[in-house]
Coordinates of C-alpha atoms in Angstrom, one line a residue:
M174 CA -120.9 -193.1 64.2
E175 CA -124.5 -194.4 65.5
S176 CA -125.0 -198.1 67.2
K177 CA -127.1 -200.6 65.0
S178 CA -129.9 -200.4 68.0
L179 CA -130.3 -196.5 67.5
I180 CA -130.2 -196.7 64.0
A181 CA -132.8 -199.5 64.4
L182 CA -135.1 -197.4 66.7
R183 CA -135.3 -194.5 64.4
V184 CA -136.2 -196.3 61.6
L185 CA -138.7 -197.9 63.6
L186 CA -139.9 -194.4 64.6
L187 CA -139.9 -193.3 60.9
L188 CA -142.4 -196.2 60.2
V189 CA -144.9 -195.6 63.2
G190 CA -144.4 -191.7 61.9
S191 CA -145.6 -193.4 58.4
V192 CA -148.9 -194.7 59.2
P193 CA -152.1 -193.1 60.7
A194 CA -151.6 -194.2 64.0
L195 CA -149.7 -190.9 64.9
A196 CA -153.0 -189.0 63.5
Q197 CA -154.4 -190.0 66.9
S198 CA -153.0 -186.6 68.4
P199 CA -154.8 -183.9 69.5
A200 CA -156.3 -182.4 65.9
P201 CA -155.4 -178.8 65.9
H202 CA -158.4 -176.2 65.6
P203 CA -159.4 -175.2 62.1
G204 CA -158.4 -171.9 62.3
Q205 CA -155.1 -172.5 63.8
A206 CA -152.2 -171.5 61.4
G207 CA -150.2 -174.1 59.6
A208 CA -152.0 -177.1 61.1
V209 CA -151.0 -179.9 59.2
Q210 CA -150.8 -183.6 60.0
P211 CA -147.4 -184.9 60.4
A212 CA -149.0 -188.5 59.1
A213 CA -150.8 -187.0 55.9
R214 CA -147.3 -185.5 55.0
M215 CA -145.6 -188.7 55.5
E216 CA -147.9 -190.7 53.6
D217 CA -148.3 -189.0 50.2
L218 CA -144.0 -190.1 49.6
H219 CA -143.4 -193.2 47.4
I220 CA -140.6 -194.4 45.8
D221 CA -139.9 -197.1 43.6
P222 CA -136.3 -199.2 43.3
K223 CA -134.6 -199.2 40.0
Y224 CA -131.8 -201.9 41.3
G225 CA -134.0 -204.1 43.1
Q226 CA -132.7 -203.0 46.5
I227 CA -134.5 -205.2 49.2
R228 CA -137.0 -203.7 51.7
E229 CA -134.7 -203.2 54.5
Q230 CA -132.1 -201.4 51.9
Q231 CA -135.0 -199.2 51.3
W232 CA -136.0 -198.1 54.9
A233 CA -132.1 -197.5 55.3
D234 CA -132.0 -194.8 52.4
R235 CA -135.3 -193.3 53.0
Y236 CA -134.4 -192.7 56.9
A237 CA -130.6 -191.3 55.8
C238 CA -132.3 -189.0 52.9
D239 CA -134.8 -187.9 55.7
T240 CA -132.0 -186.7 58.2
W241 CA -130.1 -185.0 55.1
S242 CA -133.3 -183.5 54.3
K243 CA -134.3 -182.0 58.0
S244 CA -130.8 -180.3 58.1
Q245 CA -131.1 -179.2 54.3
S246 CA -134.4 -177.6 54.9
G247 CA -135.3 -177.0 58.6
F248 CA -138.5 -178.6 58.4
D249 CA -139.3 -182.3 60.0
P250 CA -142.3 -183.7 58.9
M251 CA -142.6 -185.8 62.3
K252 CA -143.2 -182.4 64.4
P253 CA -145.7 -180.1 64.8
T254 CA -145.3 -176.5 63.1
A255 CA -147.3 -174.2 65.6
G256 CA -145.8 -171.0 65.5
V257 CA -144.5 -171.0 61.9
P258 CA -146.0 -168.7 59.6
P259 CA -147.8 -170.5 56.9
N260 CA -145.5 -169.1 53.9
E261 CA -142.5 -169.7 55.5
N262 CA -143.7 -173.3 56.5
A263 CA -144.8 -174.1 52.6
S264 CA -141.5 -172.9 51.9
R265 CA -139.4 -175.3 54.2
R266 CA -141.6 -177.9 53.0
E267 CA -141.1 -177.7 49.5
Q268 CA -137.0 -177.4 50.4
Y269 CA -137.7 -180.7 52.6
R270 CA -139.3 -182.3 49.2
R271 CA -136.7 -181.0 46.9
A272 CA -134.0 -182.3 49.2
M273 CA -135.4 -185.8 49.7
T274 CA -136.4 -186.3 46.1
A275 CA -132.7 -185.4 45.2
C276 CA -131.5 -187.6 47.5
L277 CA -133.3 -190.8 46.8
E278 CA -132.8 -190.4 43.0
A279 CA -129.2 -190.4 43.7
R280 CA -129.2 -193.7 45.7
G281 CA -131.2 -195.3 42.7
Y282 CA -134.9 -194.4 43.5
T283 CA -138.1 -193.2 41.0
V284 CA -139.4 -190.5 43.6
R285 CA -143.3 -189.5 43.7
Y286 CA -145.8 -188.1 45.9
G287 CA -149.5 -188.4 45.9
A288 CA -151.8 -191.3 46.5
P289 CA -150.7 -194.8 44.9
P290 CA -151.9 -195.2 41.5
P291 CA -154.7 -197.2 41.1
P292 CA -153.9 -201.2 39.4
P293 CA -154.6 -201.4 35.8
P294 CA -157.4 -202.7 34.6
P295 CA -157.7 -206.4 34.2
P296 CA -157.2 -206.6 30.0
S297 CA -160.2 -207.2 28.4
P298 CA -161.1 -210.8 26.8
P299 CA -160.2 -211.0 23.1
P300 CA -163.5 -210.7 21.4
P301 CA -164.7 -213.9 19.9
S302 CA -163.5 -214.7 17.0
V303 CA -165.7 -214.8 13.9
V304 CA -165.1 -217.5 10.9
H305 CA -166.2 -216.1 7.8
S306 CA -166.5 -219.6 5.5
S307 CA -167.2 -219.2 2.2
P308 CA -170.2 -221.0 1.1
L309 CA -169.9 -224.2 -1.3
P310 CA -170.4 -224.1 -4.8
E311 CA -173.8 -225.2 -5.9
F312 CA -175.7 -225.4 -9.3
K313 CA -177.8 -222.6 -10.0
Y314 CA -180.1 -222.3 -12.9
H315 CA -178.7 -220.5 -16.4
P316 CA -180.0 -221.4 -19.7
L317 CA -177.0 -221.2 -21.5
A318 CA -173.4 -222.7 -20.9
V319 CA -170.4 -223.2 -22.6
Q320 CA -168.1 -226.0 -22.8
I321 CA -164.9 -227.1 -23.9
E322 CA -163.4 -230.1 -23.6
G323 CA -160.6 -233.2 -24.7
G324 CA -159.5 -236.6 -24.2
Y325 CA -158.7 -240.0 -25.1
T326 CA -160.4 -242.1 -28.0
I327 CA -160.8 -245.9 -27.7
T328 CA -161.4 -247.4 -31.1
Q329 CA -163.8 -250.0 -31.5
G330 CA -165.2 -252.9 -34.2
D331 CA -163.6 -252.4 -37.6
A332 CA -161.3 -249.2 -37.1
R333 CA -159.6 -250.9 -34.5
R334 CA -158.1 -253.4 -37.2
A335 CA -157.1 -250.0 -38.6
L336 CA -156.2 -247.2 -36.4
N337 CA -154.6 -247.0 -33.4
D338 CA -156.2 -245.5 -30.3
G339 CA -156.3 -241.3 -30.2
W340 CA -157.1 -238.3 -28.7
N341 CA -159.9 -235.5 -29.3
T342 CA -161.0 -232.3 -28.5
G343 CA -164.3 -230.1 -28.9
V344 CA -166.1 -227.1 -27.6
G345 CA -170.0 -227.2 -26.7
L346 CA -173.2 -225.3 -26.2
T347 CA -176.4 -226.4 -24.0
W348 CA -179.3 -225.0 -23.7
F349 CA -182.3 -225.8 -20.8
P350 CA -185.1 -224.0 -21.9
T351 CA -186.8 -224.2 -18.1
S352 CA -185.4 -224.6 -14.6
V353 CA -188.4 -227.1 -14.0
L354 CA -187.5 -229.6 -16.8
P355 CA -184.0 -230.7 -16.6
L356 CA -184.1 -231.6 -20.2
G357 CA -182.0 -229.8 -22.5
L358 CA -180.5 -229.3 -25.6
R359 CA -176.7 -230.1 -26.4
I360 CA -174.4 -229.4 -29.5
D361 CA -170.8 -230.1 -29.7
G362 CA -168.1 -229.5 -32.3
S363 CA -165.0 -232.0 -31.9
Y364 CA -162.0 -233.0 -33.6
S365 CA -160.0 -236.5 -33.4
R366 CA -156.7 -237.9 -34.3
F367 CA -155.6 -241.6 -34.9
E368 CA -152.4 -242.9 -36.4
E369 CA -152.8 -246.1 -38.7
S370 CA -151.9 -248.9 -37.7
S371 CA -149.0 -251.6 -38.6
R372 CA -151.8 -253.7 -40.6
S373 CA -153.3 -250.5 -42.8
L374 CA -149.8 -249.3 -43.8
I375 CA -148.8 -252.6 -44.9
L376 CA -152.2 -252.7 -47.0
A377 CA -151.7 -248.6 -48.5
S378 CA -148.1 -249.7 -49.3
Q379 CA -149.7 -252.7 -51.3
T380 CA -152.6 -250.3 -52.8
T381 CA -150.1 -247.4 -53.9
G382 CA -147.1 -249.7 -54.9
T383 CA -145.1 -247.1 -53.0
N384 CA -143.4 -247.7 -49.4
V385 CA -145.6 -246.3 -46.8
S386 CA -144.0 -245.3 -43.9
F387 CA -146.9 -243.9 -41.5
G388 CA -150.2 -242.3 -42.1
H389 CA -153.3 -241.1 -39.8
E390 CA -156.8 -240.4 -40.0
E391 CA -158.6 -237.1 -39.0
L392 CA -162.1 -237.5 -37.5
Y393 CA -164.2 -234.0 -37.3
G394 CA -167.4 -232.8 -37.1
G395 CA -170.1 -232.3 -34.4
D396 CA -173.5 -233.8 -32.8
V397 CA -176.8 -232.6 -31.7
D398 CA -178.1 -234.2 -28.5
A399 CA -180.8 -234.3 -25.9
E400 CA -179.3 -234.4 -22.1
L401 CA -181.3 -235.1 -19.3
D402 CA -179.6 -234.1 -15.7
L403 CA -180.2 -236.2 -12.5
P404 CA -179.0 -234.4 -9.6
M405 CA -177.6 -236.1 -7.2
G406 CA -177.2 -233.5 -4.4
P407 CA -176.6 -229.7 -4.7
R408 CA -173.3 -230.3 -6.0
V409 CA -173.2 -233.3 -8.0
K410 CA -175.7 -234.3 -10.7
E411 CA -175.7 -237.2 -13.2
Y412 CA -176.8 -236.6 -16.3
F413 CA -177.4 -239.1 -20.0
F414 CA -177.5 -237.7 -23.7
G415 CA -177.6 -239.2 -27.0
G416 CA -178.4 -237.8 -30.4
V417 CA -177.0 -237.7 -34.0
G418 CA -174.1 -236.2 -35.5
W419 CA -172.5 -235.6 -38.8
Y420 CA -168.7 -236.1 -39.8
R421 CA -165.8 -236.5 -42.3
E422 CA -162.8 -238.8 -42.5
R423 CA -159.9 -237.6 -43.8
T424 CA -157.0 -240.1 -44.0
T425 CA -153.4 -239.4 -45.2
F426 CA -150.6 -241.7 -46.0
E427 CA -147.0 -240.3 -46.2
Q428 CA -143.4 -241.2 -47.2
A429 CA -140.2 -240.8 -45.4
S430 CA -136.8 -240.9 -48.0
W431 CA -133.3 -239.9 -48.2
Q432 CA -132.7 -237.5 -51.1
L433 CA -129.5 -236.0 -52.0
G434 CA -129.5 -232.2 -51.3
V435 CA -127.4 -229.1 -50.4
A436 CA -127.7 -227.6 -46.7
C437 CA -126.1 -224.4 -45.4
F438 CA -124.7 -223.4 -42.3
Y439 CA -121.9 -221.3 -42.0
Y440 CA -120.7 -222.9 -45.4
C441 CA -123.2 -225.1 -47.7
Y442 CA -122.1 -228.7 -48.2
L443 CA -123.7 -231.8 -50.1
G444 CA -125.5 -234.7 -48.0
Y445 CA -128.6 -236.8 -47.8
F446 CA -131.7 -235.2 -45.8
P447 CA -135.0 -237.1 -45.0
V448 CA -138.1 -235.6 -46.8
V449 CA -142.0 -236.9 -46.0
S450 CA -144.1 -236.6 -48.7
T451 CA -147.4 -237.4 -48.8
V452 CA -148.5 -240.8 -51.0
A453 CA -152.0 -240.8 -50.7
R454 CA -155.0 -238.4 -49.1
N455 CA -158.8 -239.3 -49.3
T456 CA -161.5 -237.2 -47.7
T457 CA -164.9 -238.4 -47.3
G458 CA -168.1 -236.6 -47.5
W459 CA -170.2 -236.0 -44.5
L460 CA -170.9 -239.4 -42.5
H461 CA -174.2 -239.9 -40.9
S462 CA -173.7 -241.0 -37.2
W463 CA -175.2 -241.4 -33.8
N464 CA -174.0 -241.5 -30.1
A465 CA -175.0 -242.5 -26.7
G466 CA -173.5 -241.8 -23.4
M467 CA -173.4 -240.7 -19.7
G468 CA -171.3 -238.5 -17.2
F469 CA -170.9 -236.6 -14.2
E470 CA -170.6 -232.9 -13.1
F471 CA -169.3 -231.1 -10.3
A472 CA -169.9 -227.6 -9.4
L473 CA -166.8 -225.4 -9.1
A474 CA -168.4 -221.8 -8.8
D475 CA -172.0 -220.2 -9.6
R476 CA -171.3 -220.4 -13.3
T477 CA -168.3 -223.2 -13.3
S478 CA -168.6 -226.9 -12.9
F479 CA -166.1 -229.8 -13.8
F480 CA -167.4 -232.7 -16.1
I481 CA -166.3 -236.6 -16.9
E482 CA -168.4 -238.2 -19.6
A483 CA -167.8 -240.9 -22.1
R484 CA -170.0 -242.3 -25.2
Y485 CA -170.4 -244.3 -27.5
Q486 CA -170.4 -243.4 -31.4
R487 CA -170.7 -245.1 -34.6
I488 CA -170.4 -243.6 -37.7
S489 CA -171.8 -245.3 -41.0
P490 CA -170.0 -244.9 -44.1
S491 CA -171.2 -247.2 -47.1
S492 CA -168.7 -249.3 -47.1
K493 CA -168.1 -250.3 -43.2
M494 CA -169.0 -249.5 -39.8
T495 CA -166.6 -246.9 -37.7
E496 CA -167.0 -247.3 -33.5
F497 CA -165.3 -245.1 -31.0
V498 CA -165.5 -244.3 -27.4
P499 CA -164.6 -241.0 -26.5
I500 CA -163.8 -240.3 -23.2
R501 CA -163.7 -236.4 -22.2
V502 CA -163.0 -234.1 -19.6
G503 CA -164.1 -230.6 -19.4
L504 CA -164.9 -227.4 -18.1
R505 CA -168.6 -225.6 -18.2
F506 CA -169.2 -222.4 -18.0

């Protein structure tokens, strides 16, 4: 077994043989057969450890494989090849490479010949992110708009004594003839319903001579108003409106009683069941009204907006003045 000093000396010689310093030996004549510099033969061998072998282990394995490959091929890359036919020299050199490759791969290395690959180019910077923000909706001129609406109605004056607060719903159409003048014509149709108050039920019972259990009033009709828009910005506007209308009132009083009857479910049996019957119903003719109000409108899209408004409305029958304050929200298209 070789001593550690001798192994270290041979490793040092192999290291020295892999650097261009040996290339300082006299260069062979260009026409000399088989003239190949030993340093050039060693510089194109590259190994990569697969299992994390340290540098000392790598050189020890390389030295052992070099010794074994020379014995297998008869080719020594550290010695000149003068006097050897070029074909035989190339064959031995190929056998040496194959033996060297097989030995190093068996010891856990990746073997390649040639110049080391260039380092990978640095990653290109990511392209600047472009945020495409949707433009905020703004009001645009459209001559016609349709609206749907609904809300809560507060009773006022004489109506408060007879009716409780109720609800309302409706549809409408608005026409602006020109974009220069913010003045348009508005037509609304609406339906409202109110429950009769306790005082009204007592009076109805005394008038009809019947025990009235409950009642309600329906108010339906329409208004023709002028509307003036006052922009508060590209997405919000305030508007005022007012005009006249025509409405009808229909009042219904009903009585709930228990009556004897027959019910059938799997089998038939006698029993008392609640029955609702109309005691009185009255519908007025078309009544004149007037109203005035204001609202705020907010743009949601090109042709869609949201609005909230309130108006004072007075209906004038021959016997009383009926007053309401409808508060409505809706969408305009």
